[in-house]
Short mmCIF file of C-alpha atoms and ligand atoms in Angstrom, two decimals:
data_model
loop_
_atom_site.label_atom_id
_atom_site.label_comp_id
_atom_site.label_asym_id
_atom_site.label_seq_id
_atom_site.Cartn_x
_atom_site.Cartn_y
_atom_site.Cartn_z
CA UNK A 1 0.09 -0.10 0.09
CA UNK A 2 1.01 3.52 -0.75
CA UNK A 3 2.29 5.35 2.31
CA UNK A 4 -0.20 8.25 2.96
CA UNK A 5 0.91 11.89 3.83
CA UNK A 6 -2.06 14.16 4.88
CA UNK A 7 -1.27 17.89 4.30
CA UNK A 8 -4.82 19.01 5.30
CA UNK A 9 -5.00 22.23 7.11
CA UNK A 10 -7.50 21.05 9.57
CA UNK A 11 -8.72 18.76 10.91
CA UNK A 12 -5.14 17.48 10.31
CA UNK A 13 -2.43 14.76 10.71
CA UNK A 14 -2.15 13.40 14.30
CA UNK A 15 1.00 11.58 15.26
CA UNK A 16 0.85 7.96 14.56
CA UNK A 17 2.28 6.94 18.06
CA UNK A 18 -0.91 8.97 19.65
CA UNK A 19 -3.15 6.99 17.48
CA UNK A 20 -1.94 3.69 18.26
CA UNK A 21 -1.87 4.55 21.92
CA UNK A 22 -5.52 5.57 21.72
CA UNK A 23 -6.37 2.64 19.77
CA UNK A 24 -4.92 0.37 22.45
CA UNK A 25 -6.70 2.32 25.23
CA UNK A 26 -9.99 2.60 23.02
CA UNK A 27 -12.12 -0.02 24.86
CA UNK A 28 -10.53 -0.37 28.36
CA UNK A 29 -8.74 2.74 29.47
CA UNK A 30 -6.16 1.71 32.09
CA UNK A 31 -8.03 -1.26 33.44
CA UNK A 32 -11.18 0.88 34.15
CA UNK A 33 -13.12 -1.46 31.92
CA UNK A 34 -14.53 1.81 30.29
CA UNK A 35 -13.46 3.79 27.03
CA UNK A 36 -12.62 7.35 27.88
CA UNK A 37 -15.69 8.23 25.71
CA UNK A 38 -18.08 6.47 28.24
CA UNK A 39 -16.81 8.05 31.32
CA UNK A 40 -18.50 10.51 33.45
CA UNK A 41 -16.72 13.93 33.28
CA UNK A 42 -17.03 14.40 36.93
CA UNK A 43 -15.48 10.95 37.71
CA UNK A 44 -12.14 10.35 39.24
CA UNK A 45 -10.76 8.91 36.00
CA UNK A 46 -11.51 11.59 33.78
CA UNK A 47 -10.83 14.14 36.39
CA UNK A 48 -7.21 12.74 36.45
CA UNK A 49 -7.09 12.93 32.59
CA UNK A 50 -8.17 16.51 32.72
CA UNK A 51 -5.58 17.40 35.28
CA UNK A 52 -2.58 15.63 33.68
CA UNK A 53 -3.68 17.45 30.19
CA UNK A 54 -3.52 20.78 31.91
CA UNK A 55 -0.42 20.21 33.63
CA UNK A 56 1.62 18.99 30.54
CA UNK A 57 0.42 22.11 28.52
CA UNK A 58 1.38 24.31 31.37
CA UNK A 59 4.83 22.38 31.18
CA UNK A 60 5.11 22.54 27.31
CA UNK A 61 4.34 26.38 27.02
CA UNK A 62 5.78 27.32 30.36
CA UNK A 63 2.42 28.87 31.48
CA UNK A 64 2.83 31.09 34.58
CA UNK A 65 0.39 30.45 37.37
CA UNK A 66 -1.60 33.78 37.14
CA UNK A 67 -2.95 32.25 33.89
CA UNK A 68 -5.87 29.92 33.65
CA UNK A 69 -6.19 27.26 31.07
CA UNK A 70 -9.79 26.52 29.81
CA UNK A 71 -10.76 23.54 27.72
CA UNK A 72 -13.89 24.91 25.83
CA UNK A 73 -16.25 23.95 22.88
CA UNK A 74 -17.17 26.13 19.93
CA UNK A 75 -13.86 26.32 18.21
CA UNK A 76 -11.99 29.44 17.70
CA UNK A 77 -15.02 30.89 15.89
CA UNK A 78 -16.96 30.88 19.07
CA UNK A 79 -14.15 32.61 21.02
CA UNK A 80 -14.10 35.33 18.33
CA UNK A 81 -17.37 36.31 19.76
CA UNK A 82 -16.46 35.33 23.43
CA UNK A 83 -13.47 37.63 23.37
CA UNK A 84 -15.29 41.00 23.04
CA UNK A 85 -18.00 39.50 25.60
CA UNK A 86 -15.74 39.04 28.05
CA UNK A 87 -13.03 41.92 27.45
CA UNK A 88 -14.73 44.79 25.59
CA UNK A 89 -16.93 46.33 28.27
CA UNK A 90 -18.13 49.54 27.08
CA UNK A 91 -14.66 50.42 25.34
CA UNK A 92 -13.12 49.72 22.04
CA UNK A 93 -10.59 46.99 20.74
CA UNK A 94 -7.86 47.27 18.02
CA UNK A 95 -7.65 44.68 15.51
CA UNK A 96 -5.10 43.88 12.94
CA UNK A 97 -5.94 42.04 9.68
CA UNK A 98 -3.35 39.99 8.12
CA UNK A 99 -5.52 37.20 6.68
CA UNK A 100 -8.84 35.45 6.29
CA UNK A 101 -8.97 34.49 9.78
CA UNK A 102 -8.19 37.74 11.43
CA UNK A 103 -10.61 39.55 8.89
CA UNK A 104 -13.35 36.88 10.26
CA UNK A 105 -12.41 37.68 13.75
CA UNK A 106 -13.25 41.44 13.13
CA UNK A 107 -16.58 40.33 11.39
CA UNK A 108 -17.29 38.32 14.32
CA UNK A 109 -16.55 40.59 16.88
CA UNK A 110 -18.16 43.76 15.55
CA UNK A 111 -21.66 42.69 16.88
CA UNK A 112 -20.44 43.42 20.60
CA UNK A 113 -18.94 47.02 20.16
CA UNK A 114 -16.62 49.25 18.41
CA UNK A 115 -13.96 47.19 16.62
CA UNK A 116 -11.15 49.51 14.96
CA UNK A 117 -8.85 47.78 12.41
CA UNK A 118 -5.53 49.39 13.04
CA UNK A 119 -3.44 47.74 10.23
CA UNK A 120 -4.30 45.39 7.47
CA UNK A 121 -2.40 43.90 4.57
CA UNK A 122 -5.56 43.16 2.47
CA UNK A 123 -4.50 45.76 -0.12
CA UNK A 124 -1.52 43.26 -0.49
CA UNK A 125 -3.60 40.12 -0.70
CA UNK A 126 -2.37 39.22 2.89
CA UNK A 127 1.33 38.35 1.94
CA UNK A 128 3.01 40.04 4.89
CA UNK A 129 2.45 41.41 8.54
CA UNK A 130 2.23 45.21 8.13
CA UNK A 131 5.39 46.69 10.05
CA UNK A 132 4.61 47.25 13.66
CA UNK A 133 5.58 51.02 13.70
CA UNK A 134 2.76 51.54 11.12
CA UNK A 135 -0.08 50.16 13.35
CA UNK A 136 -2.28 52.98 14.54
CA UNK A 137 -2.68 51.63 18.00
CA UNK A 138 -5.05 53.25 20.54
CA UNK A 139 -3.60 53.16 23.97
CA UNK A 140 -6.80 52.98 25.73
CA UNK A 141 -8.06 50.02 23.71
CA UNK A 142 -9.61 46.90 25.75
CA UNK A 143 -7.34 44.81 24.07
CA UNK A 144 -5.23 44.31 20.66
CA UNK A 145 -6.20 41.23 18.63
CA UNK A 146 -3.85 39.49 16.05
CA UNK A 147 -3.89 36.11 14.41
CA UNK A 148 -0.01 34.96 14.87
CA UNK A 149 -0.47 32.20 11.98
CA UNK A 150 -2.75 32.67 9.16
CA UNK A 151 -3.66 29.11 8.18
CA UNK A 152 -5.21 30.17 4.96
CA UNK A 153 -2.68 32.93 3.48
CA UNK A 154 0.50 31.07 5.21
CA UNK A 155 1.35 34.39 7.01
CA UNK A 156 3.16 34.09 10.29
CA UNK A 157 4.22 36.69 12.77
CA UNK A 158 8.08 37.16 13.24
CA UNK A 159 7.77 39.28 16.42
CA UNK A 160 5.29 41.15 18.54
CA UNK A 161 4.44 44.75 18.64
CA UNK A 162 4.87 46.65 21.93
CA UNK A 163 1.46 47.24 22.63
CA UNK A 164 2.12 49.04 26.16
CA UNK A 165 -0.53 48.17 28.73
CA UNK A 166 -3.03 46.88 26.26
CA UNK A 167 -3.35 43.21 26.50
CA UNK A 168 -2.75 41.28 23.47
CA UNK A 169 -5.26 38.67 22.25
CA UNK A 170 -3.74 36.21 19.87
CA UNK A 171 -5.27 33.43 17.73
CA UNK A 172 -2.88 30.89 17.61
CA UNK A 173 -4.90 28.00 16.22
CA UNK A 174 -2.70 26.84 13.68
CA UNK A 175 0.61 27.33 15.33
CA UNK A 176 0.33 26.82 18.94
CA UNK A 177 2.92 24.40 20.41
CA UNK A 178 5.11 24.64 17.12
CA UNK A 179 7.67 26.99 18.72
CA UNK A 180 8.36 28.37 22.16
CA UNK A 181 6.43 31.40 23.16
CA UNK A 182 6.50 33.86 26.10
CA UNK A 183 3.14 33.40 27.56
CA UNK A 184 3.71 36.64 29.75
CA UNK A 185 3.45 38.78 26.44
CA UNK A 186 -0.08 37.71 26.14
CA UNK A 187 -3.33 38.69 27.76
CA UNK A 188 -5.07 35.85 26.04
CA UNK A 189 -4.04 32.94 23.89
CA UNK A 190 -6.53 30.66 22.24
CA UNK A 191 -6.71 28.08 19.56
CA UNK A 192 -8.90 25.49 18.05
CA UNK A 193 -7.34 21.97 18.65
CA UNK A 194 -7.93 20.54 15.16
CA UNK A 195 -4.70 21.94 13.54
CA UNK A 196 -2.09 21.21 15.77
CA UNK A 197 -3.31 19.61 18.88
CA UNK A 198 -5.87 17.19 18.58
CA UNK A 199 -9.29 16.27 17.23
CA UNK A 200 -12.09 18.84 16.31
CA UNK A 201 -14.54 19.82 19.10
CA UNK A 202 -11.83 21.35 21.53
CA UNK A 203 -10.57 24.84 21.97
CA UNK A 204 -8.00 26.10 24.33
CA UNK A 205 -8.12 29.29 25.95
CA UNK A 206 -5.11 30.74 28.07
CA UNK A 207 -6.24 33.81 29.74
CA UNK A 208 -4.46 36.11 32.45
CA UNK A 209 -6.09 36.14 35.89
CA UNK A 210 -6.64 39.84 35.89
CA UNK A 211 -8.85 39.97 32.88
CA UNK A 212 -11.51 37.54 34.17
CA UNK A 213 -13.67 40.24 35.62
CA UNK A 214 -14.89 42.29 32.87
CA UNK A 215 -17.58 40.01 30.89
CA UNK A 216 -20.44 41.68 29.61
CA UNK A 217 -23.72 40.57 31.56
CA UNK A 218 -24.97 38.90 28.10
CA UNK A 219 -22.18 36.52 28.18
CA UNK A 220 -23.69 32.97 28.16
CA UNK A 221 -22.12 31.05 30.95
CA UNK A 222 -20.40 28.45 28.62
CA UNK A 223 -18.44 31.15 27.09
CA UNK A 224 -17.69 33.14 30.35
CA UNK A 225 -14.06 32.72 31.03
CA UNK A 226 -14.45 33.61 34.81
CA UNK A 227 -17.37 31.12 35.34
CA UNK A 228 -15.45 28.49 33.18
CA UNK A 229 -12.36 28.81 35.23
CA UNK A 230 -14.18 28.70 38.49
CA UNK A 231 -15.77 25.38 37.47
CA UNK A 232 -12.56 23.63 36.10
CA UNK A 233 -14.07 24.12 32.44
CA UNK A 234 -16.86 22.01 33.60
CA UNK A 235 -19.93 24.42 33.57
CA UNK A 236 -21.31 21.64 31.18
CA UNK A 237 -20.15 18.43 29.61
CA UNK A 238 -16.67 19.12 28.18
CA UNK A 239 -15.25 17.57 24.99
CA UNK A 240 -13.87 14.54 26.79
CA UNK A 241 -12.52 12.48 24.15
CA UNK A 242 -10.93 15.54 22.29
CA UNK A 243 -9.16 16.46 25.85
CA UNK A 244 -8.02 12.84 26.06
CA UNK A 245 -6.36 12.89 22.82
CA UNK A 246 -4.80 16.35 23.12
CA UNK A 247 -3.48 14.87 26.36
CA UNK A 248 -1.74 12.28 24.58
CA UNK A 249 -0.23 14.47 21.85
CA UNK A 250 0.95 16.54 24.87
CA UNK A 251 2.75 13.67 26.18
CA UNK A 252 4.00 12.52 22.83
CA UNK A 253 5.66 16.27 22.49
CA UNK A 254 7.17 16.18 25.88
CA UNK A 255 8.84 12.73 25.06
CA UNK A 256 10.39 14.28 22.00
CA UNK A 257 12.02 17.02 24.34
CA UNK A 258 8.91 19.64 24.17
CA UNK A 259 8.40 22.78 21.97
CA UNK A 260 12.04 23.59 21.66
CA UNK A 261 12.72 20.33 19.93
CA UNK A 262 9.80 20.50 17.97
CA UNK A 263 10.64 23.81 16.70
CA UNK A 264 14.06 22.69 15.40
CA UNK A 265 12.16 19.93 13.39
CA UNK A 266 9.71 22.35 11.90
CA UNK A 267 12.26 24.96 11.02
CA UNK A 268 14.13 22.01 9.10
CA UNK A 269 10.91 20.81 7.29
CA UNK A 270 9.73 24.29 6.39
CA UNK A 271 13.08 25.17 5.27
CA UNK A 272 13.17 22.45 2.77
CA UNK A 273 10.18 22.97 1.32
CA UNK A 274 10.70 26.93 0.92
CA UNK A 275 14.11 26.38 -0.32
CA UNK A 276 13.14 24.06 -3.00
CA UNK A 277 10.32 26.42 -4.12
CA UNK A 278 12.77 28.98 -4.22
CA UNK A 279 15.22 27.07 -6.29
CA UNK A 280 13.16 26.73 -9.39
CA UNK A 281 10.62 29.24 -11.18
CA UNK A 282 8.23 26.34 -11.96
CA UNK A 283 6.70 26.94 -8.32
CA UNK A 284 6.50 30.08 -6.23
CA UNK A 285 5.20 31.10 -3.04
CA UNK A 286 4.11 35.15 -2.60
CA UNK A 287 4.56 35.73 1.16
CA UNK A 288 7.32 38.08 2.41
CA UNK A 289 10.50 35.77 3.50
CA UNK A 290 10.30 36.75 6.98
CA UNK A 291 6.39 36.25 7.31
CA UNK A 292 6.52 32.68 5.83
CA UNK A 293 4.48 30.41 7.85
CA UNK A 294 6.35 27.21 9.24
CA UNK A 295 3.07 25.36 9.35
CA UNK A 296 1.04 26.25 6.32
CA UNK A 297 2.93 26.75 3.02
CA UNK A 298 0.90 28.22 0.09
CA UNK A 299 2.36 27.73 -3.25
CA UNK A 300 1.44 27.98 -7.05
CA UNK A 301 2.50 26.62 -10.27
CA UNK A 302 3.71 29.18 -12.53
CA UNK A 303 1.46 27.37 -15.38
CA UNK A 304 -2.06 27.10 -13.60
CA UNK A 305 -3.49 25.10 -16.29
CA UNK A 306 -1.29 22.29 -14.54
CA UNK A 307 -2.92 22.38 -11.49
CA UNK A 308 -5.40 19.51 -11.66
CA UNK A 309 -2.69 17.05 -13.18
CA UNK A 310 -0.46 18.18 -10.34
CA UNK A 311 -3.24 17.34 -7.54
CA UNK A 312 -4.01 13.85 -9.44
CA UNK A 313 -0.47 12.86 -9.65
CA UNK A 314 0.28 13.83 -6.02
CA UNK A 315 -2.74 11.75 -4.72
CA UNK A 316 -1.70 8.71 -6.90
CA UNK A 317 1.37 9.08 -4.75
CA UNK A 318 -0.26 9.17 -1.67
CA UNK A 319 0.26 13.00 -0.95
CA UNK A 320 -3.26 14.03 0.09
CA UNK A 321 -5.37 17.47 0.64
CA UNK A 322 -2.57 19.75 -1.16
CA UNK A 323 -5.44 22.02 -2.86
CA UNK A 324 -5.08 25.44 -1.69
CA UNK A 325 -7.88 27.15 -0.03
CA UNK A 326 -10.61 28.43 -2.53
CA UNK A 327 -9.54 32.09 -1.44
CA UNK A 328 -6.20 31.70 -2.32
CA UNK A 329 -6.10 29.23 -5.21
CA UNK A 330 -3.04 27.16 -6.12
CA UNK A 331 -1.70 24.59 -3.36
CA UNK A 332 -0.96 24.47 0.33
CA UNK A 333 0.95 21.94 2.11
CA UNK A 334 0.17 22.30 5.80
CA UNK A 335 3.00 20.39 7.53
CA UNK A 336 1.98 20.72 11.20
CA UNK A 337 4.05 19.02 14.17
CA UNK A 338 2.70 15.68 13.37
CA UNK A 339 3.82 15.69 9.78
CA UNK A 340 7.05 13.81 9.74
CA UNK A 341 10.19 15.20 7.74
CA UNK A 342 9.69 12.05 5.50
CA UNK A 343 6.36 13.49 4.35
CA UNK A 344 7.79 16.92 3.27
CA UNK A 345 10.67 14.89 1.42
CA UNK A 346 8.12 12.99 -0.38
CA UNK A 347 6.43 16.08 -1.31
CA UNK A 348 9.56 17.66 -2.63
CA UNK A 349 10.55 14.74 -4.34
CA UNK A 350 7.12 14.53 -6.33
CA UNK A 351 7.56 18.21 -7.10
CA UNK A 352 10.80 17.57 -8.79
CA UNK A 353 9.23 14.77 -10.66
CA UNK A 354 6.48 16.87 -11.79
CA UNK A 355 8.62 19.65 -12.58
CA UNK A 356 10.89 17.35 -14.92
CA UNK A 357 7.80 15.98 -16.71
CA UNK A 358 6.27 19.13 -17.55
C1 PLP B 401 -9.12 26.95 11.80
C2 PLP B 401 -8.92 28.32 12.10
C3 PLP B 401 -9.94 28.99 12.90
C4 PLP B 401 -11.56 28.57 12.87
O1 PLP B 401 -11.53 27.43 13.97
P1 PLP B 401 -12.75 26.70 14.21
O2 PLP B 401 -12.38 25.57 15.08
O3 PLP B 401 -13.52 26.20 12.81
O4 PLP B 401 -13.86 27.49 14.82
C5 PLP B 401 -9.86 30.18 13.37
N1 PLP B 401 -8.60 30.58 13.41
C6 PLP B 401 -7.55 30.24 12.81
C7 PLP B 401 -6.27 30.96 12.67
C8 PLP B 401 -7.54 28.76 12.18
O5 PLP B 401 -6.73 28.23 11.74
#
């Protein structure tokens, strides 16, 4: 059988070792006689899983004690609405638009108050992050929202602006745990799990404690960070199986040496692919070099009439889900933590073959 490499942007590839572990524990978790799916979320088995999952995430990201970790449902899109409900009060918020997802965040937040777009790369088709000194920041903003890795456009931040005392709220859905971060630089970090963490259905929110007292009275309890943090993310049933798998992924990352170790591998994987794309004029990538994402790599064939043949040939070699997002076109290879370097090598090998043949 052809070896399959799945380049989907999300839901996406998971580590083989994690899937095998989940398979072995599927029917009888640790001698409990139950599958994790069948357990009460308030029982001692699942409470243990949740606590270990949180502890391991805290270790991986070096999360300080004054930050709460929430395991919520509704995905990053639900949090786009929860953010203004929890933080905006009667004030205004700054948003920076660097791609399709941050643009969506502005749309989702605008229902709850005054949202100011203080920088945007829309005019350049989202191919870079606007220089920080051109951001029109409001020192009295309730918060500053950014998306640090634009999954669709393949644009990743290469640093953070100085926002003074304004808390930075970052959508990290598609690159959380791909590189070390300093959590202290953020007020809130959030991300859907189905890109770089685990199955869909789980959204992780990391929020600084002092930001928990600002929710609008209309905030539903399930999206109220304070209520959720006081109830260990169990104001209702949390996505238990997704949390369990996320926990296995965290253990896998720790066994590899943590985020510092996976970053080295990610730099190598992305470097191989970008170097090859840059070495030929058969393919190209439009993103400014310093903002090229290590996780999501859009690329184009110079001759777009070959797109269908490229995808068909790729599929025949087990290289799946390479079609670019409809908003961008071309191709996109998502190479998250769980994509082995062999997958990137197989893709490059195929791209070389295809170039020779055409
Ligand atoms: C996928 C994605 C989203 C949407 O996530 P859902 O879980 O579908 O709500 C938001 N932001 C970014 C950066 C994403 O990659």
